[in-house]
mmCIF file of N, CA and C in Angstrom:
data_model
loop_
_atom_site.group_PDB
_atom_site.id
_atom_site.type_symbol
_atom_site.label_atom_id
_atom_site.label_comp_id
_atom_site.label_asym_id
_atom_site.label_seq_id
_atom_site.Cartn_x
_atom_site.Cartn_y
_atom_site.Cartn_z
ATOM 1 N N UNK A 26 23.929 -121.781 -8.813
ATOM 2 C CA UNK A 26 22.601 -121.810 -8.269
ATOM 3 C C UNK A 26 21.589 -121.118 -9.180
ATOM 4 N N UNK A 27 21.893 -121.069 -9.988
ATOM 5 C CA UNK A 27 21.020 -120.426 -11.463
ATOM 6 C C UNK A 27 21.004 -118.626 -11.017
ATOM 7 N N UNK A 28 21.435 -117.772 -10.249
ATOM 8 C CA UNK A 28 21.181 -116.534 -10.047
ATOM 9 C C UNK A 28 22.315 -116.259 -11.048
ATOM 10 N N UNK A 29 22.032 -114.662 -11.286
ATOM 11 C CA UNK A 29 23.105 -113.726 -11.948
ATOM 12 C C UNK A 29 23.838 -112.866 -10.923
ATOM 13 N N UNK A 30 25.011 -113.139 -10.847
ATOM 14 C CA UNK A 30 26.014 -112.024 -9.992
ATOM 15 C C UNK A 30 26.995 -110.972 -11.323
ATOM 16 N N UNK A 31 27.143 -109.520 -10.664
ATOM 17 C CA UNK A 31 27.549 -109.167 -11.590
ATOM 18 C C UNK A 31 29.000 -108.870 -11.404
ATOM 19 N N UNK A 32 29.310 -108.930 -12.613
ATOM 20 C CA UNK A 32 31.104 -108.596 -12.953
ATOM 21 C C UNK A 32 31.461 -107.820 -13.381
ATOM 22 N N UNK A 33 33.100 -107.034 -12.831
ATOM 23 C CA UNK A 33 33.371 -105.876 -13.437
ATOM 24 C C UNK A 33 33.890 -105.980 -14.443
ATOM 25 N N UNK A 34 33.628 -105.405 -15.606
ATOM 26 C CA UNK A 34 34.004 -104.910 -16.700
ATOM 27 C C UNK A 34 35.135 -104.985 -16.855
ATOM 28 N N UNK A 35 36.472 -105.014 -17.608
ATOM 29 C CA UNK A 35 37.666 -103.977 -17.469
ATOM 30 C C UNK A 35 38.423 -103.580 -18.853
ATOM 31 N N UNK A 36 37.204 -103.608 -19.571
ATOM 32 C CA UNK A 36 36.945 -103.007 -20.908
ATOM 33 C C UNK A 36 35.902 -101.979 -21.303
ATOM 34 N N UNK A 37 35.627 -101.298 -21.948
ATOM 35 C CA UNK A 37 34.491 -100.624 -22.130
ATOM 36 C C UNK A 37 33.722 -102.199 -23.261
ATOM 37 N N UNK A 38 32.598 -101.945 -23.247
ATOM 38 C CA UNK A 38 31.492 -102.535 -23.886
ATOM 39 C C UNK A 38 31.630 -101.833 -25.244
ATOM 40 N N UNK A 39 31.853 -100.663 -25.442
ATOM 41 C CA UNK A 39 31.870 -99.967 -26.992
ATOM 42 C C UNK A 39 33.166 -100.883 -27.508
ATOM 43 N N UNK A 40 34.010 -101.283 -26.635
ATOM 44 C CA UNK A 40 35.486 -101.332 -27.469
ATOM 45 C C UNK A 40 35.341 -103.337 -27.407
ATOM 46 N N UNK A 41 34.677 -103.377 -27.709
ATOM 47 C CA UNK A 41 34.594 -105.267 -27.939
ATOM 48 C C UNK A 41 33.594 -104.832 -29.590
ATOM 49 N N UNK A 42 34.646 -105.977 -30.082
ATOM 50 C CA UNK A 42 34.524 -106.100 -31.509
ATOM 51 C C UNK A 42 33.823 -107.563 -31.970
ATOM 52 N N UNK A 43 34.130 -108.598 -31.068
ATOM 53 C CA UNK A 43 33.506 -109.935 -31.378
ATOM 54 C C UNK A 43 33.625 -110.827 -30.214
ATOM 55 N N UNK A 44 32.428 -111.955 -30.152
ATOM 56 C CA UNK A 44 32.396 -112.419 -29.055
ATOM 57 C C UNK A 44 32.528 -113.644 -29.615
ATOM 58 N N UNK A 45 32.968 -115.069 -28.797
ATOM 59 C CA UNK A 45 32.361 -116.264 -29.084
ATOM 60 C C UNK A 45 32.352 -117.098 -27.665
ATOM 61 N N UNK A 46 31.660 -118.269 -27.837
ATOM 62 C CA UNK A 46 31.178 -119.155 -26.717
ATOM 63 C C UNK A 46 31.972 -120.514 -27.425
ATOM 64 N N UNK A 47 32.307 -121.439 -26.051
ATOM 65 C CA UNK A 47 33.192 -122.619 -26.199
ATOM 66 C C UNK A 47 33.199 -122.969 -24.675
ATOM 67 N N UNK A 48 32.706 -124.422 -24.322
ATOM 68 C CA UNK A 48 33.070 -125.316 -23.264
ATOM 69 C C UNK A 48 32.494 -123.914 -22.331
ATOM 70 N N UNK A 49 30.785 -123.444 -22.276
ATOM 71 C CA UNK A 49 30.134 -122.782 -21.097
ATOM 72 C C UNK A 49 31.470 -121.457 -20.876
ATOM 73 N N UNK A 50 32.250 -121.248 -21.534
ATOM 74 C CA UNK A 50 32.907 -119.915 -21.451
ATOM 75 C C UNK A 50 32.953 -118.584 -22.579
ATOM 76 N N UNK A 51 32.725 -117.395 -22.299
ATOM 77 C CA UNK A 51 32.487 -116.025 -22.863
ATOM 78 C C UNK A 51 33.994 -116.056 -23.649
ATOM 79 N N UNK A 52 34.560 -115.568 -24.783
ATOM 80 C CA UNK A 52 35.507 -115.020 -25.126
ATOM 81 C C UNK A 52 34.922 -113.587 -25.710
ATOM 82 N N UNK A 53 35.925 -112.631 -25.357
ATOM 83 C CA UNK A 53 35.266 -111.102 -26.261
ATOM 84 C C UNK A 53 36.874 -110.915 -26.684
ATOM 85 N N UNK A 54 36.799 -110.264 -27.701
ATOM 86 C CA UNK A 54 38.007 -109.494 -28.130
ATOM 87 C C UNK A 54 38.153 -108.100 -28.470
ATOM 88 N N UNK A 55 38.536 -107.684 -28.251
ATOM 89 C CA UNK A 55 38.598 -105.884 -28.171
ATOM 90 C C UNK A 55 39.454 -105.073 -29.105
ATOM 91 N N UNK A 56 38.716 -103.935 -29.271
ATOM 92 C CA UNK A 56 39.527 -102.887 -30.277
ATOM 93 C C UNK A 56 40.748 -102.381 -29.752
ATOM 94 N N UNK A 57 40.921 -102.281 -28.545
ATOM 95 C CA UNK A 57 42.241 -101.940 -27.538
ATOM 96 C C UNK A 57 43.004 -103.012 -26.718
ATOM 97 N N UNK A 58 42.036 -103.474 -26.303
ATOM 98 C CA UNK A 58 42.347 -104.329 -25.110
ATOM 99 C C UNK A 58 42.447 -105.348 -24.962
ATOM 100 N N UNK A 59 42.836 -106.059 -26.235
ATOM 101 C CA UNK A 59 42.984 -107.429 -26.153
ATOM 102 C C UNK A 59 42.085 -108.888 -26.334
ATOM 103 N N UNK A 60 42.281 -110.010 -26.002
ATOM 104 C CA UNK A 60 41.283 -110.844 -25.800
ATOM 105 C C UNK A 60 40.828 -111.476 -24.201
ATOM 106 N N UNK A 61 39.771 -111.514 -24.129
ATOM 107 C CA UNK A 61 38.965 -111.702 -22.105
ATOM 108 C C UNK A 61 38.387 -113.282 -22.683
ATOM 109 N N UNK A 62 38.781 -113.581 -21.421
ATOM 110 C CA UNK A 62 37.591 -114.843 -20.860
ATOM 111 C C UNK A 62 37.116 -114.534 -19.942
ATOM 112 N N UNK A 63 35.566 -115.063 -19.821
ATOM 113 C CA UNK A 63 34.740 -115.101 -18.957
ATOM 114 C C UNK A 63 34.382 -116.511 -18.714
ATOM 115 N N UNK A 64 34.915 -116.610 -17.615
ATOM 116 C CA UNK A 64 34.606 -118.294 -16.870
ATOM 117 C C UNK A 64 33.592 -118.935 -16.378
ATOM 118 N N UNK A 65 32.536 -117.544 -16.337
ATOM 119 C CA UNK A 65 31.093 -117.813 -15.649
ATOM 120 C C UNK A 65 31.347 -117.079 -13.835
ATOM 121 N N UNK A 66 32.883 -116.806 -13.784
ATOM 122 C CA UNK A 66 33.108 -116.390 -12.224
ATOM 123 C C UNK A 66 33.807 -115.071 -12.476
ATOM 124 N N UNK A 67 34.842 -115.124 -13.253
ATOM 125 C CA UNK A 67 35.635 -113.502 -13.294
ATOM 126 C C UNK A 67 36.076 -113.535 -15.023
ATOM 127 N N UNK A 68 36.741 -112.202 -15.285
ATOM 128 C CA UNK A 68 37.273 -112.259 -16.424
ATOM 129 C C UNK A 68 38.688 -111.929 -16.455
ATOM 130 N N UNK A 69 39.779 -113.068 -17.474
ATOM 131 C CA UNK A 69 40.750 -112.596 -17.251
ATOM 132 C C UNK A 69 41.079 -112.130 -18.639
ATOM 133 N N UNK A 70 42.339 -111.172 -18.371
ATOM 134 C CA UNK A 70 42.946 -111.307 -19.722
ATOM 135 C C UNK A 70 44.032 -112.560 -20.513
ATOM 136 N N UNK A 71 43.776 -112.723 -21.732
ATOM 137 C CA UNK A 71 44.520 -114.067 -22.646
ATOM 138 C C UNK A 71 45.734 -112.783 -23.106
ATOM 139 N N UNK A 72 46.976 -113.409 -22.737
ATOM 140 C CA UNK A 72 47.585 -112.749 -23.593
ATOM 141 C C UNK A 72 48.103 -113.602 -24.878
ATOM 142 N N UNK A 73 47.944 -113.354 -25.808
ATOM 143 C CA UNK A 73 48.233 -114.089 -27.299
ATOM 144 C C UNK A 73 49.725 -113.750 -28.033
ATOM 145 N N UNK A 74 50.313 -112.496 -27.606
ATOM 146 C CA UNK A 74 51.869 -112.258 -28.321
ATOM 147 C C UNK A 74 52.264 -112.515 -27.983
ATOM 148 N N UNK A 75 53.343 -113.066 -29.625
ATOM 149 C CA UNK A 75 54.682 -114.221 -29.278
ATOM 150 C C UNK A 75 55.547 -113.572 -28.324
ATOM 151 N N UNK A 76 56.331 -114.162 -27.920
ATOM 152 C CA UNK A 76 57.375 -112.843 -27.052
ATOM 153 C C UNK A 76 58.304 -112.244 -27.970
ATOM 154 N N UNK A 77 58.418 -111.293 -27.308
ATOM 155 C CA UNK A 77 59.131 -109.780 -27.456
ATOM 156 C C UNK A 77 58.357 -109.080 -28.736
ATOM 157 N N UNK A 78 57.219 -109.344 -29.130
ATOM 158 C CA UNK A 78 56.274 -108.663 -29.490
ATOM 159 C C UNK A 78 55.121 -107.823 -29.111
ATOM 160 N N UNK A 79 54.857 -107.101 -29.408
ATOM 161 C CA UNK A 79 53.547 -105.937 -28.575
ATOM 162 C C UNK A 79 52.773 -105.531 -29.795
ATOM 163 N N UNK A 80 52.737 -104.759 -30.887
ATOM 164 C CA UNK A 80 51.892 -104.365 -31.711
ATOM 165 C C UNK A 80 51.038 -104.694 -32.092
ATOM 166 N N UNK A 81 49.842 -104.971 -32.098
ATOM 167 C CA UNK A 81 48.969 -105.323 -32.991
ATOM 168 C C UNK A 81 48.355 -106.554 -32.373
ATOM 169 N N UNK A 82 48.437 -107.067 -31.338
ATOM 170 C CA UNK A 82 48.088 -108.077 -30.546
ATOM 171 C C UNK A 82 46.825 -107.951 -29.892
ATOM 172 N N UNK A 83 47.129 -106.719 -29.238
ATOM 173 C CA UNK A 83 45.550 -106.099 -29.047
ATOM 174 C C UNK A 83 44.527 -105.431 -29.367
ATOM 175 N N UNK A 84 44.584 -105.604 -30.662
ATOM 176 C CA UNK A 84 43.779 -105.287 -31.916
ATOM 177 C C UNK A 84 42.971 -106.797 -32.617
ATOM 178 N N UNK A 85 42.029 -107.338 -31.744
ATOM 179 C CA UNK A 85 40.689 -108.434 -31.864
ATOM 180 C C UNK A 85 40.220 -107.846 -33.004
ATOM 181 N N UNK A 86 40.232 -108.434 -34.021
ATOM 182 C CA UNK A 86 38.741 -108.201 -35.322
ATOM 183 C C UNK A 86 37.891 -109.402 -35.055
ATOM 184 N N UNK A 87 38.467 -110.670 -34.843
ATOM 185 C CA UNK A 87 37.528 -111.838 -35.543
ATOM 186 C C UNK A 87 38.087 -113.231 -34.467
ATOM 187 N N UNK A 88 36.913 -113.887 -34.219
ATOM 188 C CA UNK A 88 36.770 -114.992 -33.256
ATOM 189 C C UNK A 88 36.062 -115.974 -33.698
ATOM 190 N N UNK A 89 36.640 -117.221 -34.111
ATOM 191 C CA UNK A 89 36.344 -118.715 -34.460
ATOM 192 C C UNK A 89 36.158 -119.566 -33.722
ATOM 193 N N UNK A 90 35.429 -120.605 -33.715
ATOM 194 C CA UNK A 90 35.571 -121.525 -33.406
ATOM 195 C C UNK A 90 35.219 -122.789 -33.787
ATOM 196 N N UNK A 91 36.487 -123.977 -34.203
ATOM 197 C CA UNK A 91 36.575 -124.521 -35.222
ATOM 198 C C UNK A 91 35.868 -125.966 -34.716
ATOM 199 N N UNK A 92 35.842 -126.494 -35.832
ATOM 200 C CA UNK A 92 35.079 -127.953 -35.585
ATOM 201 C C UNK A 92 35.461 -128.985 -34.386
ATOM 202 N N UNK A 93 37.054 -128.952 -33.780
ATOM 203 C CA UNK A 93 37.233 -129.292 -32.761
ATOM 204 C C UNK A 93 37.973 -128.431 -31.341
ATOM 205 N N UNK A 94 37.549 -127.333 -31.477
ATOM 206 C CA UNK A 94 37.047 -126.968 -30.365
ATOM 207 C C UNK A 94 38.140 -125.656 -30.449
ATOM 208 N N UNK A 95 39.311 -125.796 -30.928
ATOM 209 C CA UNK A 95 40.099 -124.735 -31.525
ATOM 210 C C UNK A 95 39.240 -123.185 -31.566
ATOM 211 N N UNK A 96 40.052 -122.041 -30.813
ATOM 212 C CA UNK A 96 39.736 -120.887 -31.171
ATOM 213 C C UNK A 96 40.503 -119.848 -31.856
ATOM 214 N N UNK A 97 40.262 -119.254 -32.879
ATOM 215 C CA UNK A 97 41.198 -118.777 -34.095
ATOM 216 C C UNK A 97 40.721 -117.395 -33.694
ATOM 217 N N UNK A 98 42.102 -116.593 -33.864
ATOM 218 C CA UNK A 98 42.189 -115.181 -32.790
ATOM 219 C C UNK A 98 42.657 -114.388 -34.486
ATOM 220 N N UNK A 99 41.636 -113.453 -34.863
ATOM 221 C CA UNK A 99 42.331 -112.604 -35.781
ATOM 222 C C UNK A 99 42.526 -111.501 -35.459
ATOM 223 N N UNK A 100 43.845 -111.129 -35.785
ATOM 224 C CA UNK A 100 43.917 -109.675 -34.760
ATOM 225 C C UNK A 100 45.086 -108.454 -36.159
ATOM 226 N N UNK A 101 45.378 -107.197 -35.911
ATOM 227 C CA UNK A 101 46.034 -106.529 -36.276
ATOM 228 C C UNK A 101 47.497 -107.161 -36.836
ATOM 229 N N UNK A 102 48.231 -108.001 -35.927
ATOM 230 C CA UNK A 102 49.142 -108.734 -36.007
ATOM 231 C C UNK A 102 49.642 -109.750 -37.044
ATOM 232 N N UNK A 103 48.072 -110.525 -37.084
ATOM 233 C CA UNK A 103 48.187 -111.981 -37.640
ATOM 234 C C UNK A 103 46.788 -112.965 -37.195
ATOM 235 N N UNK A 104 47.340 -114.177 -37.514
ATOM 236 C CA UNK A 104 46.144 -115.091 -36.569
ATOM 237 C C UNK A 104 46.616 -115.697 -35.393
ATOM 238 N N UNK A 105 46.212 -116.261 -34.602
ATOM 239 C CA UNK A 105 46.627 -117.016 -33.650
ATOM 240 C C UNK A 105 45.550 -118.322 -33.439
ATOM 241 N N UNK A 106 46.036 -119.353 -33.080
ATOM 242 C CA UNK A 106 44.986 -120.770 -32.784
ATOM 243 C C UNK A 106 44.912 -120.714 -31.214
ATOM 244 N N UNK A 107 43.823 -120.997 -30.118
ATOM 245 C CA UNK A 107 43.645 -121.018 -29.195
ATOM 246 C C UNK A 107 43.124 -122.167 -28.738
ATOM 247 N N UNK A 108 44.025 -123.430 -27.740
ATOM 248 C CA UNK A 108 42.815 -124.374 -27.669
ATOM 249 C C UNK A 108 41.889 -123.893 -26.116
#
């Protein structure tokens, strides 16, 4: 209905490192906490590590998004592709 409702956080705002937009949705990625979508309704967390991995996964530097629609996750770890 065109209003703004607001959403809780469940990151600090200092600890987001890069944002990008794709298909009317928020992605942020974080210095701690991983990578969020924002759907326009809530935010969840993406978890991106392969299994039985943890390190460095939730360590977001850098957020792409490629000519077809692909989102490229650079993190502490490695890269990851997101469609």
């Amino acid at each position: 209905d065109g209003r703004f409702s607001k959403v809780a956080m469940p990151f600090s705002l200092s600890d987001v490192t890069c944002m990008a937009e794709t298909d009317g949705k928020l992605y942020f990625g974080t210095r701690t906490s991983g990578l969020w979508l924002f759907n326009g309704i809530s935010m969840d967390n993406i978890l991106i590590a392969p299994d039985n991995e943890e390190y460095g996964w939730d360590n977001i530097y850098g957020l792409y998004v490629d000519s077809k629609g692909f989102i490229w996750v650079a993190t502490n770890a490695g890269a990851v592709k997101l469609k």
